[in-house]
mmCIF file of C-alpha atoms in Angstrom:
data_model
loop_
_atom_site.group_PDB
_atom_site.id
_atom_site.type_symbol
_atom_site.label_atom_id
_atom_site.label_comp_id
_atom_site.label_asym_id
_atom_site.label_seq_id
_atom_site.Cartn_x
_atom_site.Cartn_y
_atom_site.Cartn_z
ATOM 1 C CA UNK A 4 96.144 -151.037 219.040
ATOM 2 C CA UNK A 5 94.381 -147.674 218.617
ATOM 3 C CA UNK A 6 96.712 -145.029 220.256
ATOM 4 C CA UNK A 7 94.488 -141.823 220.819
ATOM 5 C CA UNK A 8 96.227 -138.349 220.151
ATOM 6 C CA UNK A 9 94.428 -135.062 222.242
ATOM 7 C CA UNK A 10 96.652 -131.956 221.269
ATOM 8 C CA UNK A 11 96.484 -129.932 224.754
ATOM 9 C CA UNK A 12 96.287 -126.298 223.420
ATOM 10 C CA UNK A 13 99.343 -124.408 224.912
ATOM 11 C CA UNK A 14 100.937 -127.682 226.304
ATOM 12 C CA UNK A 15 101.645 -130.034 223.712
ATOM 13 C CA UNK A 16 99.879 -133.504 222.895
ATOM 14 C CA UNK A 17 99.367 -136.241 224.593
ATOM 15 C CA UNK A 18 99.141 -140.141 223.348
ATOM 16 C CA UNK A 19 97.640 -142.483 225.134
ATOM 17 C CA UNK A 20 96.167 -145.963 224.689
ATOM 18 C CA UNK A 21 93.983 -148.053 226.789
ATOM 19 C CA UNK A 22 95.328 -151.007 228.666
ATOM 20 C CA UNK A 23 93.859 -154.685 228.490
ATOM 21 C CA UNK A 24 90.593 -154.643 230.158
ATOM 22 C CA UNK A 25 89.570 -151.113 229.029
ATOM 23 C CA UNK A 26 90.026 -149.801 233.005
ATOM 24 C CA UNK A 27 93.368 -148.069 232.642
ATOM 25 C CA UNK A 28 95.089 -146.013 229.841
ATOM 26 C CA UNK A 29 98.858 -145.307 229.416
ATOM 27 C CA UNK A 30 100.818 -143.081 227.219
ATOM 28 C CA UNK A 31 103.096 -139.733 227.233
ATOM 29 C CA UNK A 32 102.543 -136.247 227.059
ATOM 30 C CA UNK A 33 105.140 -134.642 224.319
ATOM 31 C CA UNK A 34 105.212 -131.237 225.887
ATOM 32 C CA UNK A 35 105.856 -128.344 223.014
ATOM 33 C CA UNK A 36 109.571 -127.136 225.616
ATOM 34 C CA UNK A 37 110.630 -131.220 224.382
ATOM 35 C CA UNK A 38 109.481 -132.809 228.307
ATOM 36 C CA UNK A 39 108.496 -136.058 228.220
ATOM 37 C CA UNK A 40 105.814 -137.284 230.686
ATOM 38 C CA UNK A 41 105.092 -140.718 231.209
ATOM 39 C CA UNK A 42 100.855 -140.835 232.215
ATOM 40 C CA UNK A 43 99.258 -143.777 233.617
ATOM 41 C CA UNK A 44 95.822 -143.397 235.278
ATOM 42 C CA UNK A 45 94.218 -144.083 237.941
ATOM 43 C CA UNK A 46 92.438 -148.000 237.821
ATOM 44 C CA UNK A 47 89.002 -146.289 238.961
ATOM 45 C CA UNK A 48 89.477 -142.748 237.114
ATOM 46 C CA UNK A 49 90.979 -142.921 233.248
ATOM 47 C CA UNK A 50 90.945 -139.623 232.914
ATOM 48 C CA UNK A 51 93.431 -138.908 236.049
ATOM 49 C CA UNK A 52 96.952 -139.920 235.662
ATOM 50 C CA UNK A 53 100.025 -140.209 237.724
ATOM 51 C CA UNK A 54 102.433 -138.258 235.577
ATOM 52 C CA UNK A 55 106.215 -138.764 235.251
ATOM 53 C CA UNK A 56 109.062 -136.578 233.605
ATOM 54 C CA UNK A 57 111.768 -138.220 231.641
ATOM 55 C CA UNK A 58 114.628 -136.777 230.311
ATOM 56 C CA UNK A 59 115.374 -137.265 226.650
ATOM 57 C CA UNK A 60 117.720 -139.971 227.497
ATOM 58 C CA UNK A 61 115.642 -141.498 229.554
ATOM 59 C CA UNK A 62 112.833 -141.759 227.756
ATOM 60 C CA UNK A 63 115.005 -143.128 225.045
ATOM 61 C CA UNK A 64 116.393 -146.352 227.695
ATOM 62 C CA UNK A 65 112.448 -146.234 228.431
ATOM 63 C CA UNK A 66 111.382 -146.900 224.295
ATOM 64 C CA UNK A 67 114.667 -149.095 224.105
ATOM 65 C CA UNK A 68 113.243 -151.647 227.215
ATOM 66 C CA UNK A 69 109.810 -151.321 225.732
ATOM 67 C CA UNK A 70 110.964 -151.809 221.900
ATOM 68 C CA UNK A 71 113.876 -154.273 222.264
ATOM 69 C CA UNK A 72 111.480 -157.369 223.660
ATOM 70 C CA UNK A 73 108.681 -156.787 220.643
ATOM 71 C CA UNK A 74 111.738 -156.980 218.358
ATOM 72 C CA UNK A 75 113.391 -160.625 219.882
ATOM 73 C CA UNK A 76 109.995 -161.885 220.317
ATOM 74 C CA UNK A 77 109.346 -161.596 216.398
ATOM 75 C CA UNK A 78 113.122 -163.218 215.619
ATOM 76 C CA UNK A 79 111.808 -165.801 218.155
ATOM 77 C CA UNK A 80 108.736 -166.950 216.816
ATOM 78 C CA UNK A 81 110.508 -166.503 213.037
ATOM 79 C CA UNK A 82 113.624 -169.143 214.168
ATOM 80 C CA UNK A 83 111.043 -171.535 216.378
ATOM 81 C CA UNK A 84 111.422 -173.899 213.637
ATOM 82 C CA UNK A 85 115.458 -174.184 213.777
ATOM 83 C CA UNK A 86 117.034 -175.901 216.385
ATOM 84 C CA UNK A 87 119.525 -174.462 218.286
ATOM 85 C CA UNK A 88 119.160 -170.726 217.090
ATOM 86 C CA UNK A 89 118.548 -168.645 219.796
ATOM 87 C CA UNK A 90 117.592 -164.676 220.217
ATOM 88 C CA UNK A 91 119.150 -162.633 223.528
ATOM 89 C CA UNK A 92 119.446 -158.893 223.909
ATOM 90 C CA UNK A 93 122.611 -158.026 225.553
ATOM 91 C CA UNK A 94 123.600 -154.728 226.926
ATOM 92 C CA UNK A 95 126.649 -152.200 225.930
ATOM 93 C CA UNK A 96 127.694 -151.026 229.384
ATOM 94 C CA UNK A 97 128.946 -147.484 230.677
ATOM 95 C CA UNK A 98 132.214 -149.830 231.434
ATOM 96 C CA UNK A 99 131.730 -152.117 228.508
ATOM 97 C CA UNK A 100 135.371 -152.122 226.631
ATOM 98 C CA UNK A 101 133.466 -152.016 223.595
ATOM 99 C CA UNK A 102 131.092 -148.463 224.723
ATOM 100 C CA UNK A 103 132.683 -145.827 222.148
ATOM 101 C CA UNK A 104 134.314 -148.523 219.687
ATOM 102 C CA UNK A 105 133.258 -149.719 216.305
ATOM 103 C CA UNK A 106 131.076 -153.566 216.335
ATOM 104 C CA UNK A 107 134.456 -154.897 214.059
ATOM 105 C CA UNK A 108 136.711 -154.516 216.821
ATOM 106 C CA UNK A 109 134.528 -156.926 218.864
ATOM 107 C CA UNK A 110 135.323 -159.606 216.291
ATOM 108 C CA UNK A 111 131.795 -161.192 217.523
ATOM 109 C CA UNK A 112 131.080 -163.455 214.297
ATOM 110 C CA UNK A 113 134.438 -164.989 214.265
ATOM 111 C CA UNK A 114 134.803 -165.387 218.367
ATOM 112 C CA UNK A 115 131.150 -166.711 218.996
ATOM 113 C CA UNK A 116 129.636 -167.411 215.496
ATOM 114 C CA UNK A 117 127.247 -165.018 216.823
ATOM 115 C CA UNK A 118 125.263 -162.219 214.707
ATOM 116 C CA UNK A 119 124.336 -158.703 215.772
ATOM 117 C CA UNK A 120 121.027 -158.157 214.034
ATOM 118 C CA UNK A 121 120.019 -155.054 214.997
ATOM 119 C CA UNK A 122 120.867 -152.526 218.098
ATOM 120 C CA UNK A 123 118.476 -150.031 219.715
ATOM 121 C CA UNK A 124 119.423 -146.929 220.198
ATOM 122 C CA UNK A 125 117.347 -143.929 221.397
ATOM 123 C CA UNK A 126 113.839 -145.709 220.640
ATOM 124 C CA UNK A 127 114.991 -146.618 217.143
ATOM 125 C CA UNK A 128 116.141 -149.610 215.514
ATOM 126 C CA UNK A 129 119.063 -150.029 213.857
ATOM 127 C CA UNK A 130 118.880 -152.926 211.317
ATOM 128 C CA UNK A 131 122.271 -155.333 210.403
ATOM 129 C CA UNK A 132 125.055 -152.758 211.473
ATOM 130 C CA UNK A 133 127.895 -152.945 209.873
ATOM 131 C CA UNK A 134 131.815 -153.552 211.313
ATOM 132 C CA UNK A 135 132.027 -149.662 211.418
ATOM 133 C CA UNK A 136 129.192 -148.673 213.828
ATOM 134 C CA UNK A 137 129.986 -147.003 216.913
ATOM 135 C CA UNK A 138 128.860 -148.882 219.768
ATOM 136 C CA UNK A 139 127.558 -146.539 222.835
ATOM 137 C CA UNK A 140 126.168 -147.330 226.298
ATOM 138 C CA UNK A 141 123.408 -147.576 226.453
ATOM 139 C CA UNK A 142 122.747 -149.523 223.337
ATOM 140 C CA UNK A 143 120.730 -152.945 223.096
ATOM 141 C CA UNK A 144 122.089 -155.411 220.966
ATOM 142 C CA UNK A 145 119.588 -158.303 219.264
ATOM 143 C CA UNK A 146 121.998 -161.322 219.022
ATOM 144 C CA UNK A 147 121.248 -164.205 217.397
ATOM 145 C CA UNK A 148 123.047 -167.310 217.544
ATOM 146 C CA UNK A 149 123.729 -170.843 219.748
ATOM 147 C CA UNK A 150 122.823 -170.605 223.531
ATOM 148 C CA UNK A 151 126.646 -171.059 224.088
ATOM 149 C CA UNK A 152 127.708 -168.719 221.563
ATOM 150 C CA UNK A 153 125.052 -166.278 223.085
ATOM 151 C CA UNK A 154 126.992 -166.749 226.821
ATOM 152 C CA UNK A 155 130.185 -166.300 225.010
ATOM 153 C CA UNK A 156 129.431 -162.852 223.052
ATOM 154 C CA UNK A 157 127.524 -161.467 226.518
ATOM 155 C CA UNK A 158 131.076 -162.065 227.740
ATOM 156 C CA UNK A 159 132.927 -160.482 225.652
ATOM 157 C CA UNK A 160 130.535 -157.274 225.988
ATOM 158 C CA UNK A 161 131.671 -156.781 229.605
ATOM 159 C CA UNK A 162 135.049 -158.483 229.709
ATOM 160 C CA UNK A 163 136.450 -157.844 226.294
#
């Protein structure tokens, strides 16, 4: 995918892509003040957009929804061969009991025989964390494990 960068002198820059069958194009503009718009143009004029602002944070619950499903789609295709190993993204809640609280108190592996493979976070991925990472609302969590265990561990995230 060829994502096509236009700095807009005095503005900022804008990245953009077109969208399968060539007709539409979709992308941000990074204004130089730190905005965020989210452009998508019009079906029968690419260069005019409809044009969203995001705030930082949610821009970064935008790149987590758009990241997190590229990310369990590769585990998915890599564990098609085993039986019974299964990918899910699960949530950390405003009211999780877990929001604010390191992964170890969660005691996941030993309750579900689940892992936590990686969490996103702000756009980025964070790879095998560790029993002393701060879970925080907002975070996605890549889960690997049986369908049950999976049930058992999205439990625990909202019901402790």
């Amino acid at each position: 995918m060829n994502v096509e960068v236009t700095r807009l002198p005095g503005i900022g820059v804008r990245k953009d892509f077109p969208v399968k069958g060539g007709r539409r194009r979709i992308g941000v503009i990074d204004h130089k003040d730190g905005t965020i718009y989210l452009i998508v143009s019009k079906a029968d004029n690419p260069e005019a957009t409809d044009q969203i602002p995001l705030s930082a944070s949610e821009a970064a619950a935008l790149a987590n929804l758009l990241g997190a499903p590229q990310l369990i789609a590769q585990l998915r295709d890599e564990h098609r061969e085993f039986d019974g190993v299964n990918t899910r993204q699960l949530s950390i809640l405003d009211d999780s009991p877990y929001a604010g609280r390191p992964l170890g108190d969660s005691e996941m592996r030993s309750r579900t025989r689940c892992s936590i493979v990686a969490i996103m976070r702000g756009g980025a991925v964070i790879p095998s964390p560790g029993p002393d990472f701060l879970f925080a609302a907002g975070d996605l969590l890549v889960v690997v494990g049986t369908a049950e265990g999976l049930e058992a561990a999205a439990k625990i995230l909202t019901d402790g």
